[in-house]
mmCIF file of C-alpha atoms and ligand atoms in Angstrom:
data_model
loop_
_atom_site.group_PDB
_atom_site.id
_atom_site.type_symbol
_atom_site.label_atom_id
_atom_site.label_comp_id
_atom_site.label_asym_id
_atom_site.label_seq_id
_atom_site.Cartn_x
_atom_site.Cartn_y
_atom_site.Cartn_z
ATOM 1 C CA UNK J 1 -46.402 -43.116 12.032
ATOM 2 C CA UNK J 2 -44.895 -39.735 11.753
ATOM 3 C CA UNK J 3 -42.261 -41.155 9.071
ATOM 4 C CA UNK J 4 -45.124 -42.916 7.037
ATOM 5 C CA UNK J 5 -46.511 -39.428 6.620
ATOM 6 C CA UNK J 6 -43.433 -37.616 5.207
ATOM 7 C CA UNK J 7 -42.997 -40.826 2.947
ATOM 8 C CA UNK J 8 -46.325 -41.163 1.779
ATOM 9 C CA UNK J 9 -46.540 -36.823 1.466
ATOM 10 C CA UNK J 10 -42.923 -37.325 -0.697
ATOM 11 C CA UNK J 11 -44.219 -39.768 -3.006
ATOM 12 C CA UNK J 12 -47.534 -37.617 -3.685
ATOM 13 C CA UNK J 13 -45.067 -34.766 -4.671
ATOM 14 C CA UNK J 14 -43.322 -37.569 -7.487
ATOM 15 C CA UNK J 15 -47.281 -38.587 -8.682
ATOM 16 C CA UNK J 16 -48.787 -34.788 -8.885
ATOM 17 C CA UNK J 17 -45.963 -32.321 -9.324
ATOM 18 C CA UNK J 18 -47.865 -29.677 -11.632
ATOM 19 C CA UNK J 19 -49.906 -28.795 -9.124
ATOM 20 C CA UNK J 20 -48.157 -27.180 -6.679
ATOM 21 C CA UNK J 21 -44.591 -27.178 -7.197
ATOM 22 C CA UNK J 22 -43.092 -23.594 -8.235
ATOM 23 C CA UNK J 23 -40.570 -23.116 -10.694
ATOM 24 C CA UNK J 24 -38.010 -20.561 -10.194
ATOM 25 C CA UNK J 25 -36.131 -22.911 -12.634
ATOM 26 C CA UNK J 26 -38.063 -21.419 -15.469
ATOM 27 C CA UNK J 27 -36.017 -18.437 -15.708
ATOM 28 C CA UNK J 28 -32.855 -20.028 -15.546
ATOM 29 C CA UNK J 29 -33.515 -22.234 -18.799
ATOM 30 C CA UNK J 30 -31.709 -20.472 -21.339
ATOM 31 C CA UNK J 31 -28.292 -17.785 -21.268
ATOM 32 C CA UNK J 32 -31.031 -14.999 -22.751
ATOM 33 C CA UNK J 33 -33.577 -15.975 -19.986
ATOM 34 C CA UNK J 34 -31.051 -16.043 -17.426
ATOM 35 C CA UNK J 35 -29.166 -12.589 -18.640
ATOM 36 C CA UNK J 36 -32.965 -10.752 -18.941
ATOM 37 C CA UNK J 37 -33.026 -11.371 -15.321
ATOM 38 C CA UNK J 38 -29.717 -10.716 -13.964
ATOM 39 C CA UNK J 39 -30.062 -8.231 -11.451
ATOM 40 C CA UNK J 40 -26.207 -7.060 -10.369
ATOM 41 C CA UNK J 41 -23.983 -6.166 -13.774
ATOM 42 C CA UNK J 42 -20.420 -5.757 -13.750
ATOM 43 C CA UNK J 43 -18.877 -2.947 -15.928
ATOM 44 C CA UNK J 44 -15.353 -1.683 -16.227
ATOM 45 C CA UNK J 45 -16.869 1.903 -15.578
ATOM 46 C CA UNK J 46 -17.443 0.316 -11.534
ATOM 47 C CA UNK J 47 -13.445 0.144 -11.423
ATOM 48 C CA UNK J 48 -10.852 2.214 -9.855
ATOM 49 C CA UNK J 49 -7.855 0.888 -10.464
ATOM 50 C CA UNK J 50 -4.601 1.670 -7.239
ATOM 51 C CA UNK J 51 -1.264 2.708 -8.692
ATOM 52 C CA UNK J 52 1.475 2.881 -6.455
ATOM 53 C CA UNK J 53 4.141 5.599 -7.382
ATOM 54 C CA UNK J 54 7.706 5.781 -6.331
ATOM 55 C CA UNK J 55 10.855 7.865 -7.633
ATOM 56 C CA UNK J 56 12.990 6.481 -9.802
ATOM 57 C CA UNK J 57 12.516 4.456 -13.502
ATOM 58 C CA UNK J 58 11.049 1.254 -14.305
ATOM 59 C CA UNK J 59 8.601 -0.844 -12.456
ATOM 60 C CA UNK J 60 8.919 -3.690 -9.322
ATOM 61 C CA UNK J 61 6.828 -6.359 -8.997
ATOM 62 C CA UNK J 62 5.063 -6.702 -5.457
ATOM 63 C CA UNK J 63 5.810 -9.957 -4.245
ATOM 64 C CA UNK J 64 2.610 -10.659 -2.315
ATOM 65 C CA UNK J 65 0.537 -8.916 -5.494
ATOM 66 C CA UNK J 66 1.656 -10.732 -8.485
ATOM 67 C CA UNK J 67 0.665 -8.532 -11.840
ATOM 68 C CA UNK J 68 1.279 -5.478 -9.141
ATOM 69 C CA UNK J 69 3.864 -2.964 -9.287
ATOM 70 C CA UNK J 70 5.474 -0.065 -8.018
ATOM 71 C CA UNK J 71 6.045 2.218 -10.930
ATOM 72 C CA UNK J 72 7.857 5.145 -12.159
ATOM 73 C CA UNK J 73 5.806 8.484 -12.432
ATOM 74 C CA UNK J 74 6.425 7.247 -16.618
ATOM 75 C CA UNK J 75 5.039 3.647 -15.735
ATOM 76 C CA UNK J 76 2.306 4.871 -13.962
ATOM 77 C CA UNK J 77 0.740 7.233 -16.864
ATOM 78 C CA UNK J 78 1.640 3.720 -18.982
ATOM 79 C CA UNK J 79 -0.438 1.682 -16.816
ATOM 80 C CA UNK J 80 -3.211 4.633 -16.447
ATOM 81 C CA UNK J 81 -3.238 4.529 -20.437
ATOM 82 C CA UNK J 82 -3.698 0.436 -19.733
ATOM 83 C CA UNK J 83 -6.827 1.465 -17.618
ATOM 84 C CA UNK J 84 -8.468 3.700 -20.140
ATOM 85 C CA UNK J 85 -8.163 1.975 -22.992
ATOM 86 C CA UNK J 86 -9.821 -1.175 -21.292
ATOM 87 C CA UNK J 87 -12.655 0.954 -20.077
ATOM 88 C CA UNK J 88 -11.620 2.196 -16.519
ATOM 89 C CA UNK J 89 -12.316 5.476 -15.934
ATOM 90 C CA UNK J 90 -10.817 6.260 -12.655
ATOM 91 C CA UNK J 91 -7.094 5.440 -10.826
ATOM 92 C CA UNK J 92 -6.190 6.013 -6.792
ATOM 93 C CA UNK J 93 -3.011 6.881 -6.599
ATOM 94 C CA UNK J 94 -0.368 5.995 -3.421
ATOM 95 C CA UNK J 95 3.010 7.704 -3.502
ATOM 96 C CA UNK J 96 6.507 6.414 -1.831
ATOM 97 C CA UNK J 97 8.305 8.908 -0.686
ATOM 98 C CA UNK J 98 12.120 8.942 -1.215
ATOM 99 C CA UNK J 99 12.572 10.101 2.072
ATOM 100 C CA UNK J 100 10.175 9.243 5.053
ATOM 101 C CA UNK J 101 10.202 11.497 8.307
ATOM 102 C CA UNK J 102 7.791 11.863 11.424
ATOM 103 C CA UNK J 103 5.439 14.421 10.016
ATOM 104 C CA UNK J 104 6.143 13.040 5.760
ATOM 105 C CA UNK J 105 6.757 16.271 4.303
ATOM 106 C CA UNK J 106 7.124 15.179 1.029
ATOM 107 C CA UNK J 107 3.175 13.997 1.485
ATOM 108 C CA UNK J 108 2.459 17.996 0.592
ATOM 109 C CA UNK J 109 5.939 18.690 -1.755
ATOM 110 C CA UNK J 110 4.998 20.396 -4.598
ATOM 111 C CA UNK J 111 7.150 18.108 -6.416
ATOM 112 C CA UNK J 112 6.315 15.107 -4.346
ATOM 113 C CA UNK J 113 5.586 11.509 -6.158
ATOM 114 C CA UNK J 114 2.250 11.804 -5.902
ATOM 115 C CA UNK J 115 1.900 15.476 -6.684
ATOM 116 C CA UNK J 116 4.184 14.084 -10.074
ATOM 117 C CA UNK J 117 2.376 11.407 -11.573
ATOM 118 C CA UNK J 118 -1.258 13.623 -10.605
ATOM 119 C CA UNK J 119 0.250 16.449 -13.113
ATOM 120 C CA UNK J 120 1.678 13.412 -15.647
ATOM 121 C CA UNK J 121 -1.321 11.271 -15.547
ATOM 122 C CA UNK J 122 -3.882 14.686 -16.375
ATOM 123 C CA UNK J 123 -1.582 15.968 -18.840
ATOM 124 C CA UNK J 124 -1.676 12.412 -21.027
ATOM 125 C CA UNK J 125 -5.109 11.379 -20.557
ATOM 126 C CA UNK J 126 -7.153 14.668 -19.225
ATOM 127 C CA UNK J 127 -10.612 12.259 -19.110
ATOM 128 C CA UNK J 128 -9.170 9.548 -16.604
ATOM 129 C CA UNK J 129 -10.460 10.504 -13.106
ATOM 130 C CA UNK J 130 -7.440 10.847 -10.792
ATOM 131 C CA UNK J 131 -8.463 10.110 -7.248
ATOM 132 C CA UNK J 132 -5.895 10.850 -4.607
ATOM 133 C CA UNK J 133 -5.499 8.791 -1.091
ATOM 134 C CA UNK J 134 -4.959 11.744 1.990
ATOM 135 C CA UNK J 135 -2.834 10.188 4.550
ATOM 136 C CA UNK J 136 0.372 10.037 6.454
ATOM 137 C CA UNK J 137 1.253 6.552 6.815
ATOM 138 C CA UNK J 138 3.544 6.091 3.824
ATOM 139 C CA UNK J 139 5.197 9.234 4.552
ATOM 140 C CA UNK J 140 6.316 9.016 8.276
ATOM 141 C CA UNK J 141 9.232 6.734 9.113
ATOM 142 C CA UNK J 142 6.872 5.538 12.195
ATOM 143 C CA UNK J 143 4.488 3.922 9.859
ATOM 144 C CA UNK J 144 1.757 5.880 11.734
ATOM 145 C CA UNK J 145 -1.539 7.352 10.301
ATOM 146 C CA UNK J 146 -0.566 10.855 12.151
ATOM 147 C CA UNK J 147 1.621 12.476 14.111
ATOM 148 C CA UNK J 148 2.172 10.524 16.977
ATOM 149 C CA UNK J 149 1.747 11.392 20.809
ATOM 150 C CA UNK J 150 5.516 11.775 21.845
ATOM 151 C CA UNK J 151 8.428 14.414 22.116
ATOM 152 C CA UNK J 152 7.169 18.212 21.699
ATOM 153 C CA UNK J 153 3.568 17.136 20.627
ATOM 154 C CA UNK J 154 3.689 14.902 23.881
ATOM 155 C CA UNK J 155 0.302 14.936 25.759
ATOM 156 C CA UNK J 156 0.623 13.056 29.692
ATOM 157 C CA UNK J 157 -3.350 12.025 29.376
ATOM 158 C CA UNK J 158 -2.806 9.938 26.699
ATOM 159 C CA UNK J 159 -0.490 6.864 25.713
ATOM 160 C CA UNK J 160 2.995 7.399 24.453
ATOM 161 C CA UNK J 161 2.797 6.712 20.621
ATOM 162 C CA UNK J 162 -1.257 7.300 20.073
ATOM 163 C CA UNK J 163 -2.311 8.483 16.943
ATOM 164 C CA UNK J 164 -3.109 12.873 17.853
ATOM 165 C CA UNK J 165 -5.969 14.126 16.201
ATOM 166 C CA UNK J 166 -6.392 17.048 15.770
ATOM 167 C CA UNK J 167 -2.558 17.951 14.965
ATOM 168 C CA UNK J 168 -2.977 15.368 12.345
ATOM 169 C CA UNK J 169 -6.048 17.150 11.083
ATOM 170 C CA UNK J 170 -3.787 20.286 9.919
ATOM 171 C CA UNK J 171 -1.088 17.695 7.918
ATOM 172 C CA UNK J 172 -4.089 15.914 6.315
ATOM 173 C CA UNK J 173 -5.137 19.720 4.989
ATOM 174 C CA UNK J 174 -2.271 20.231 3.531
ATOM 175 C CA UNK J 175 -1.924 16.997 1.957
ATOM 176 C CA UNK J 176 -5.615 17.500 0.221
ATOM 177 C CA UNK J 177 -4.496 21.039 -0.745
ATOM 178 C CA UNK J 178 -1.394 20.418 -2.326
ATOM 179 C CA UNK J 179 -2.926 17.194 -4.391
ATOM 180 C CA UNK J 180 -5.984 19.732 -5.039
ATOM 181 C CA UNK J 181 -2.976 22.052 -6.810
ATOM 182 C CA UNK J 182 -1.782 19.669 -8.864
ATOM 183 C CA UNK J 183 -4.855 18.502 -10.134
ATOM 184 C CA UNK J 184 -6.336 15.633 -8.391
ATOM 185 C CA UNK J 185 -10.368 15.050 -9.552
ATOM 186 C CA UNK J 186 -10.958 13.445 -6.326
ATOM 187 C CA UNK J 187 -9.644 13.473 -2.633
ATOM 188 C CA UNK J 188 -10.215 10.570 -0.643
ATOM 189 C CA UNK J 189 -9.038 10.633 3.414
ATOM 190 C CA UNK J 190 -8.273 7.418 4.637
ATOM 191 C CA UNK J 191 -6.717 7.597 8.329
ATOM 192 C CA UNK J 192 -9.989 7.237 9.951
ATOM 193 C CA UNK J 193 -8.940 10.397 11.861
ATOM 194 C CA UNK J 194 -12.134 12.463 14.059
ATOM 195 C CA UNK J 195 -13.310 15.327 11.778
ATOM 196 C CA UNK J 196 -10.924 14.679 8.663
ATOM 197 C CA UNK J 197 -13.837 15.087 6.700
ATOM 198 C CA UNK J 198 -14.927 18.190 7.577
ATOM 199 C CA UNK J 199 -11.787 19.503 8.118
ATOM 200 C CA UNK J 200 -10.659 19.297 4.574
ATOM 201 C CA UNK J 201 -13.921 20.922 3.462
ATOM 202 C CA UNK J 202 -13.859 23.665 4.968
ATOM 203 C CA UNK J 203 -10.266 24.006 3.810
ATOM 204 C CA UNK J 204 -10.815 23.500 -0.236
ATOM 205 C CA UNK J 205 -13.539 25.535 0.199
ATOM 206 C CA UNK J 206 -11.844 28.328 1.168
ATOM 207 C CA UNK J 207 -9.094 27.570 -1.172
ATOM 208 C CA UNK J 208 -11.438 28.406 -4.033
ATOM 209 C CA UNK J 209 -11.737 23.934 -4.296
ATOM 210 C CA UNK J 210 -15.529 24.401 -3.649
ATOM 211 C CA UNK J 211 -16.062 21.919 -6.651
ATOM 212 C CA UNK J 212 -13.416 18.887 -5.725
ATOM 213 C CA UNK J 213 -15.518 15.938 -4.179
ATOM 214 C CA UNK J 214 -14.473 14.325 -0.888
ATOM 215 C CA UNK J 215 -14.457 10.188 -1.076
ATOM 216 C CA UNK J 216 -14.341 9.374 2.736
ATOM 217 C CA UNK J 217 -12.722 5.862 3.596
ATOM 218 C CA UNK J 218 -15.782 6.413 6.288
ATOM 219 C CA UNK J 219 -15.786 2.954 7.729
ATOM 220 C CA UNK J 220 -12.150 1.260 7.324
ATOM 221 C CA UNK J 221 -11.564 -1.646 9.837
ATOM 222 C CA UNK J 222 -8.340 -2.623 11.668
ATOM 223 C CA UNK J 223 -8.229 -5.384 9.089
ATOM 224 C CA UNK J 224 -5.544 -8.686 8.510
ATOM 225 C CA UNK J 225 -6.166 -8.050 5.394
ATOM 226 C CA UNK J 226 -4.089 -5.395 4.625
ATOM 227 C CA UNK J 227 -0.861 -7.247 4.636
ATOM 228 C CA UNK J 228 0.520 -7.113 1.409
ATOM 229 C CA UNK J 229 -1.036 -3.583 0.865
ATOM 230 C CA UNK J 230 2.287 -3.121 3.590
ATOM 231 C CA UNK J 231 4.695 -4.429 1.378
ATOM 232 C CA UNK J 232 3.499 -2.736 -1.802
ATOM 233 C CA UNK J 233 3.011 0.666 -0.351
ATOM 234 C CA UNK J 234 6.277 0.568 2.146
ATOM 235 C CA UNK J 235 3.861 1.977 4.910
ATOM 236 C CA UNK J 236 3.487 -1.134 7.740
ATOM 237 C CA UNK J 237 3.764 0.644 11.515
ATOM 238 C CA UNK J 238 7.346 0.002 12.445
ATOM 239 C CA UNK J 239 5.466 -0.781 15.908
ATOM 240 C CA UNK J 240 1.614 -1.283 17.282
ATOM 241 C CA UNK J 241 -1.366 -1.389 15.064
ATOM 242 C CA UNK J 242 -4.011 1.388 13.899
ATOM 243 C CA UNK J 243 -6.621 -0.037 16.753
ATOM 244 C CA UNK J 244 -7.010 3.312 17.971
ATOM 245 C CA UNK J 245 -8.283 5.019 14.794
ATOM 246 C CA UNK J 246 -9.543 2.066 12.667
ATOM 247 C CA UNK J 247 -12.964 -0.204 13.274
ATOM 248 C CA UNK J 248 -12.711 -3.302 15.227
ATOM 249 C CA UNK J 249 -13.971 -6.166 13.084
ATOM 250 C CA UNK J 250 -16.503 -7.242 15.496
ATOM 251 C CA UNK J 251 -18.431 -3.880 14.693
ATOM 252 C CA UNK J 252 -21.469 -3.182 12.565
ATOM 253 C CA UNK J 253 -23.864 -0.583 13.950
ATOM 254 C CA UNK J 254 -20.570 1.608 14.945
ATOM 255 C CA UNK J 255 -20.176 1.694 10.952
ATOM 256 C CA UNK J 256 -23.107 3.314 10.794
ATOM 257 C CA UNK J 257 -21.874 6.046 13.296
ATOM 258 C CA UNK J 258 -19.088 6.654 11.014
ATOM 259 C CA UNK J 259 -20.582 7.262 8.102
ATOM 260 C CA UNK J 260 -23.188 9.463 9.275
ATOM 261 C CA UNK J 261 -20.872 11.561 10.638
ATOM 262 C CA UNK J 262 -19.083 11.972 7.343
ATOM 263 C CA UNK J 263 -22.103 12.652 5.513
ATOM 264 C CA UNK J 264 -22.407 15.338 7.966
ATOM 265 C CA UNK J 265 -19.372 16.622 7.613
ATOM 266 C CA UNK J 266 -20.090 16.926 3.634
ATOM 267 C CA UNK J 267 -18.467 13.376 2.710
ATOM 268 C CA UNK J 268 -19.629 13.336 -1.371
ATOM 269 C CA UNK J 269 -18.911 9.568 -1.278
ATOM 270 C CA UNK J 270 -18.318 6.978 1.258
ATOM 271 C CA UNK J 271 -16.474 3.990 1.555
ATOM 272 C CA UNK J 272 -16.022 0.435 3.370
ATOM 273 C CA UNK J 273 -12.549 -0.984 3.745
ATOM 274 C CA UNK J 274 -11.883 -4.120 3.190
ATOM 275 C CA UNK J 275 -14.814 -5.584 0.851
ATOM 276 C CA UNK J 276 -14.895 -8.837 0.941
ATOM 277 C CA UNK J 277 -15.186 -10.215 4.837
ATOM 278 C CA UNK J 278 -17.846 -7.001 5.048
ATOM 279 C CA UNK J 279 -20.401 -7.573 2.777
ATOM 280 C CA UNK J 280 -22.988 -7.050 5.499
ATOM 281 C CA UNK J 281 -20.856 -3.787 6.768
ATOM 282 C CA UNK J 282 -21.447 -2.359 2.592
ATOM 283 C CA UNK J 283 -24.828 -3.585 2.750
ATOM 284 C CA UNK J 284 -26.557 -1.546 5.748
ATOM 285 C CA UNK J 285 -24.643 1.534 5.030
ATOM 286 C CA UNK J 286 -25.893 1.444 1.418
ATOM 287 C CA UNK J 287 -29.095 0.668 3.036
ATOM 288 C CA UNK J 288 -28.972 3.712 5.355
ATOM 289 C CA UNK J 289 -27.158 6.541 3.377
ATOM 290 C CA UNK J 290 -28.991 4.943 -0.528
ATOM 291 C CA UNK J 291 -28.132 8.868 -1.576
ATOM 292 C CA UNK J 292 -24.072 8.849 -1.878
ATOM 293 C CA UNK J 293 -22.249 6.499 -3.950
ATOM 294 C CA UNK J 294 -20.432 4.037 -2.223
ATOM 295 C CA UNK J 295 -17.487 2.963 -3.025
ATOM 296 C CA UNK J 296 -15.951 -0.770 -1.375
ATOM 297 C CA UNK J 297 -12.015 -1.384 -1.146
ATOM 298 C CA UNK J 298 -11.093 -5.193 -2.432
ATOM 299 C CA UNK J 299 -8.116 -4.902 -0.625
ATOM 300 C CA UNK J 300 -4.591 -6.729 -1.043
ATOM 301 C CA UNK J 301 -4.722 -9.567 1.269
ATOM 302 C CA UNK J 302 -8.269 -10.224 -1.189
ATOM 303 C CA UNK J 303 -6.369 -10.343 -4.473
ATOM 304 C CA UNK J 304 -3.303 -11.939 -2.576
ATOM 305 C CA UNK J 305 -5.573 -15.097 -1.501
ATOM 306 C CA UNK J 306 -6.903 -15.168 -5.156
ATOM 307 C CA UNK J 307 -3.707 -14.952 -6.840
ATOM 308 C CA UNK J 308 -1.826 -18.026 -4.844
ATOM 309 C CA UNK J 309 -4.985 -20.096 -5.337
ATOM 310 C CA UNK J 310 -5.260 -19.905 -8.779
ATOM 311 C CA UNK J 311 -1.408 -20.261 -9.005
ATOM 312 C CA UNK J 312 -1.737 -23.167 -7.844
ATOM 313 C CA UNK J 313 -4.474 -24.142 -10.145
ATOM 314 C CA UNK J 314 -7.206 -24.165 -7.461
ATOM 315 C CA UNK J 315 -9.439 -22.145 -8.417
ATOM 316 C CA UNK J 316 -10.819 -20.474 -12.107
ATOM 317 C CA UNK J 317 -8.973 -16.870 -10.834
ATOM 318 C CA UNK J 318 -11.296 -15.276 -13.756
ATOM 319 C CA UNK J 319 -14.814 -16.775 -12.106
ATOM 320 C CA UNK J 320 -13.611 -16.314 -8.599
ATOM 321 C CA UNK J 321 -12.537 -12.819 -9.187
ATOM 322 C CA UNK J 322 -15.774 -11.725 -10.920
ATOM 323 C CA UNK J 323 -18.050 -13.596 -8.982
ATOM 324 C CA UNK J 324 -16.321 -11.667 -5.865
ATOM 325 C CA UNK J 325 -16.612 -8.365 -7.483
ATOM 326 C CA UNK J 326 -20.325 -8.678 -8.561
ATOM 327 C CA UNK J 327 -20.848 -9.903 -4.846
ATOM 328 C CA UNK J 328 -19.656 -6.806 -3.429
ATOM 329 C CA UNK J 329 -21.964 -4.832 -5.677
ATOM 330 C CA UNK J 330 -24.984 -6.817 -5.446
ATOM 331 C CA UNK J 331 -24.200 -5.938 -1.652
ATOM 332 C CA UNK J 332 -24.235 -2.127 -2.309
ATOM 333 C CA UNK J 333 -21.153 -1.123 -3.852
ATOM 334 C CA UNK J 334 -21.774 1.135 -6.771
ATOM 335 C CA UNK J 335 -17.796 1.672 -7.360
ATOM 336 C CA UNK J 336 -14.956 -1.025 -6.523
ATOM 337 C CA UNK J 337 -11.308 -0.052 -5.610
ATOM 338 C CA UNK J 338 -9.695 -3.387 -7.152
ATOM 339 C CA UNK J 339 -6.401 -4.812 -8.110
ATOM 340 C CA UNK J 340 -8.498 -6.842 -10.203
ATOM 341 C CA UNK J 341 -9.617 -4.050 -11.988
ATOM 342 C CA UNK J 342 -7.302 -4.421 -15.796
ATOM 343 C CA UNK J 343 -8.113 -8.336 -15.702
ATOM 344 C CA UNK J 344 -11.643 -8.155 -14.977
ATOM 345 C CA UNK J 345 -12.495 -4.982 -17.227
ATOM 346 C CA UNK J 346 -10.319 -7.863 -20.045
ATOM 347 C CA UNK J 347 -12.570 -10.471 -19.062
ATOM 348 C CA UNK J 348 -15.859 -8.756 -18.889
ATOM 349 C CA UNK J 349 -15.338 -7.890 -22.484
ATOM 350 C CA UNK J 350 -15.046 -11.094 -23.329
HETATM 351 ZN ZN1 ZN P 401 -2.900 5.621 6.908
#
């Protein structure tokens, strides 16, 4: 009997559609009618595109990022130039050191890499927004986010090897002071380190850097996904992981935590790290702190997975890659930190 009724209620539907059936349809008739409604919009102005800077001429190729490379400080203002004239206004830079040690002086060298290509980058194109990544890991021959809990920093109460915070706190300073020197239009701490926020405010500030906004990697997880990122940037922990600093996975409202903290602490932007498996992460702090820009991190193992496929003809890499990047703002992200970021500003234009 019961089956009679869905038949007989389905083939009323077929006689008298009009009705009662709504069309959402209606709007999707036409490219104009669909493009009048589109409510998420891509724009090369959402891009910030990561160079990675090492000593030396020329540029590598990063195996695991193809179309990535480690350049020269000359390469770098090349591919900044690249940027700019496509329509992206801002680059994060990541230095290699050409000597690694456990504190990584040459993080806050006047004349370290990064401190280089900041100065070379401003001098050739003054507009492009130089934003600067403030931590130790590609600078200590540990791999390490900090200085680590052994030798004359040793501390009995806590493991052998865990990240210190608050010594770390005082190499992070100098890292955002000496990238503040040379220029840098934006600082952005990314060790997930207690109080780095903070910290470095207080410590521009009183360097006369009152006006040099903070972008806090607020809520970066202990991601997979960060694989290649390894290779590219020389910086993978020659042993353990970063569980004791960065977000486990599993974790939403402890996001939320986070970020409030460094809005506290006088974050001027926030970010989630990586983008794509935390849509829901970009969404509810969007949602909570609607008054910062956020910015989302489409990290390396995201462009890595992209690139093979569509190597291997899989997928359309041009659809996949902007359908991924409008995803992650329709979720919340006002800016995107993406590898993607010269192809997709290419193919948004058409
Ligand atoms: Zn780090």
């Amino acid at each position: 009997m019961a089956l009679f009724e869905i038949g007989n209620r389905q083939s009323k539907t077929v006689t008298h559609p009009s009705s009662f059936v709504r069309r959402p349809r209606r709007l999707r008739t036409t490219p104009a009618l669909r493009a009048m409604v589109r409510e998420t919009e891509l724009n090369a102005r959402d891009f910030i595109y990561p160079l990675f800077v090492r000593h030396g001429q020329g540029r590598s190729e990063i195996r695991s990022m193809p179309g990535i490379y480690q350049l020269s400080v000359e390469e770098a203002v090349h591919d900044a130039e690249a940027a700019a004239m496509l329509g992206v206004s801002a680059v994060i830079l990541f230095g290699i050191p050409a000597q690694k040690d456990p504190i990584g002086l040459e993080n806050f060298a006047e004349n370290g890499i990064v401190q280089q290509a900041i100065r070379a980058i401003k001098k050739e194109i003054p507009e492009m927004v130089v934003v600067t990544d403030v931590c130790l890991c590609e600078y200590t021959d540990h791999g390490h986010c900090g200085i680590l809990n052994t030798g004359e920093h040793f501390q009995p109460s806590l493991p052998e090897g865990y990240v210190l915070n608050d010594p770390t706190l005082e190499v992070l300073n100098k890292v955002a002071i000496s990238h503040a020197e040379a220029g840098a239009d934006i600082v952005a701490p990314s060790g997930m380190i207690d109080g780095m926020v903070g910290t470095i405010r207080g410590t521009l500030d009183r360097a006369g850097y009152n006006n040099l906004p903070i972008l806090s990697y607020a809520v970066k997880y202990a991601s997979s996904f960060y694989g290649p990122f390894r290779e590219a940037a020389e910086g993978a922990p020659r042993f353990g992981d970063r569980k004791s600093h960065q977000m486990d996975p599993a974790n939403v409202r402890e996001a939320l935590r986070e970020a409030a903290l460094d809005v506290e602490e006088g974050a001027d932007m926030l970010m989630v790290k990586p983008a794509l498996a935390y849509l829901d992460v970009i969404h509810v702090v969007k949602d909570a702190f609607p008054e910062l820009p956020m910015a989302a991190y489409n990290v390396s193992g995201e462009y890595a997975m992209v690139k093979a496929a569509a190597a291997n003809g899989w997928i359309d890499e041009a659809k996949v890659t902007l359908e991924t990047l409008t995803a992650m703002k329709r979720a919340g992200a006002d800016l995107i930190l993406t590898y993607h970021a010269l192809d997709a500003a290419k193919w948004l234009a058409g």
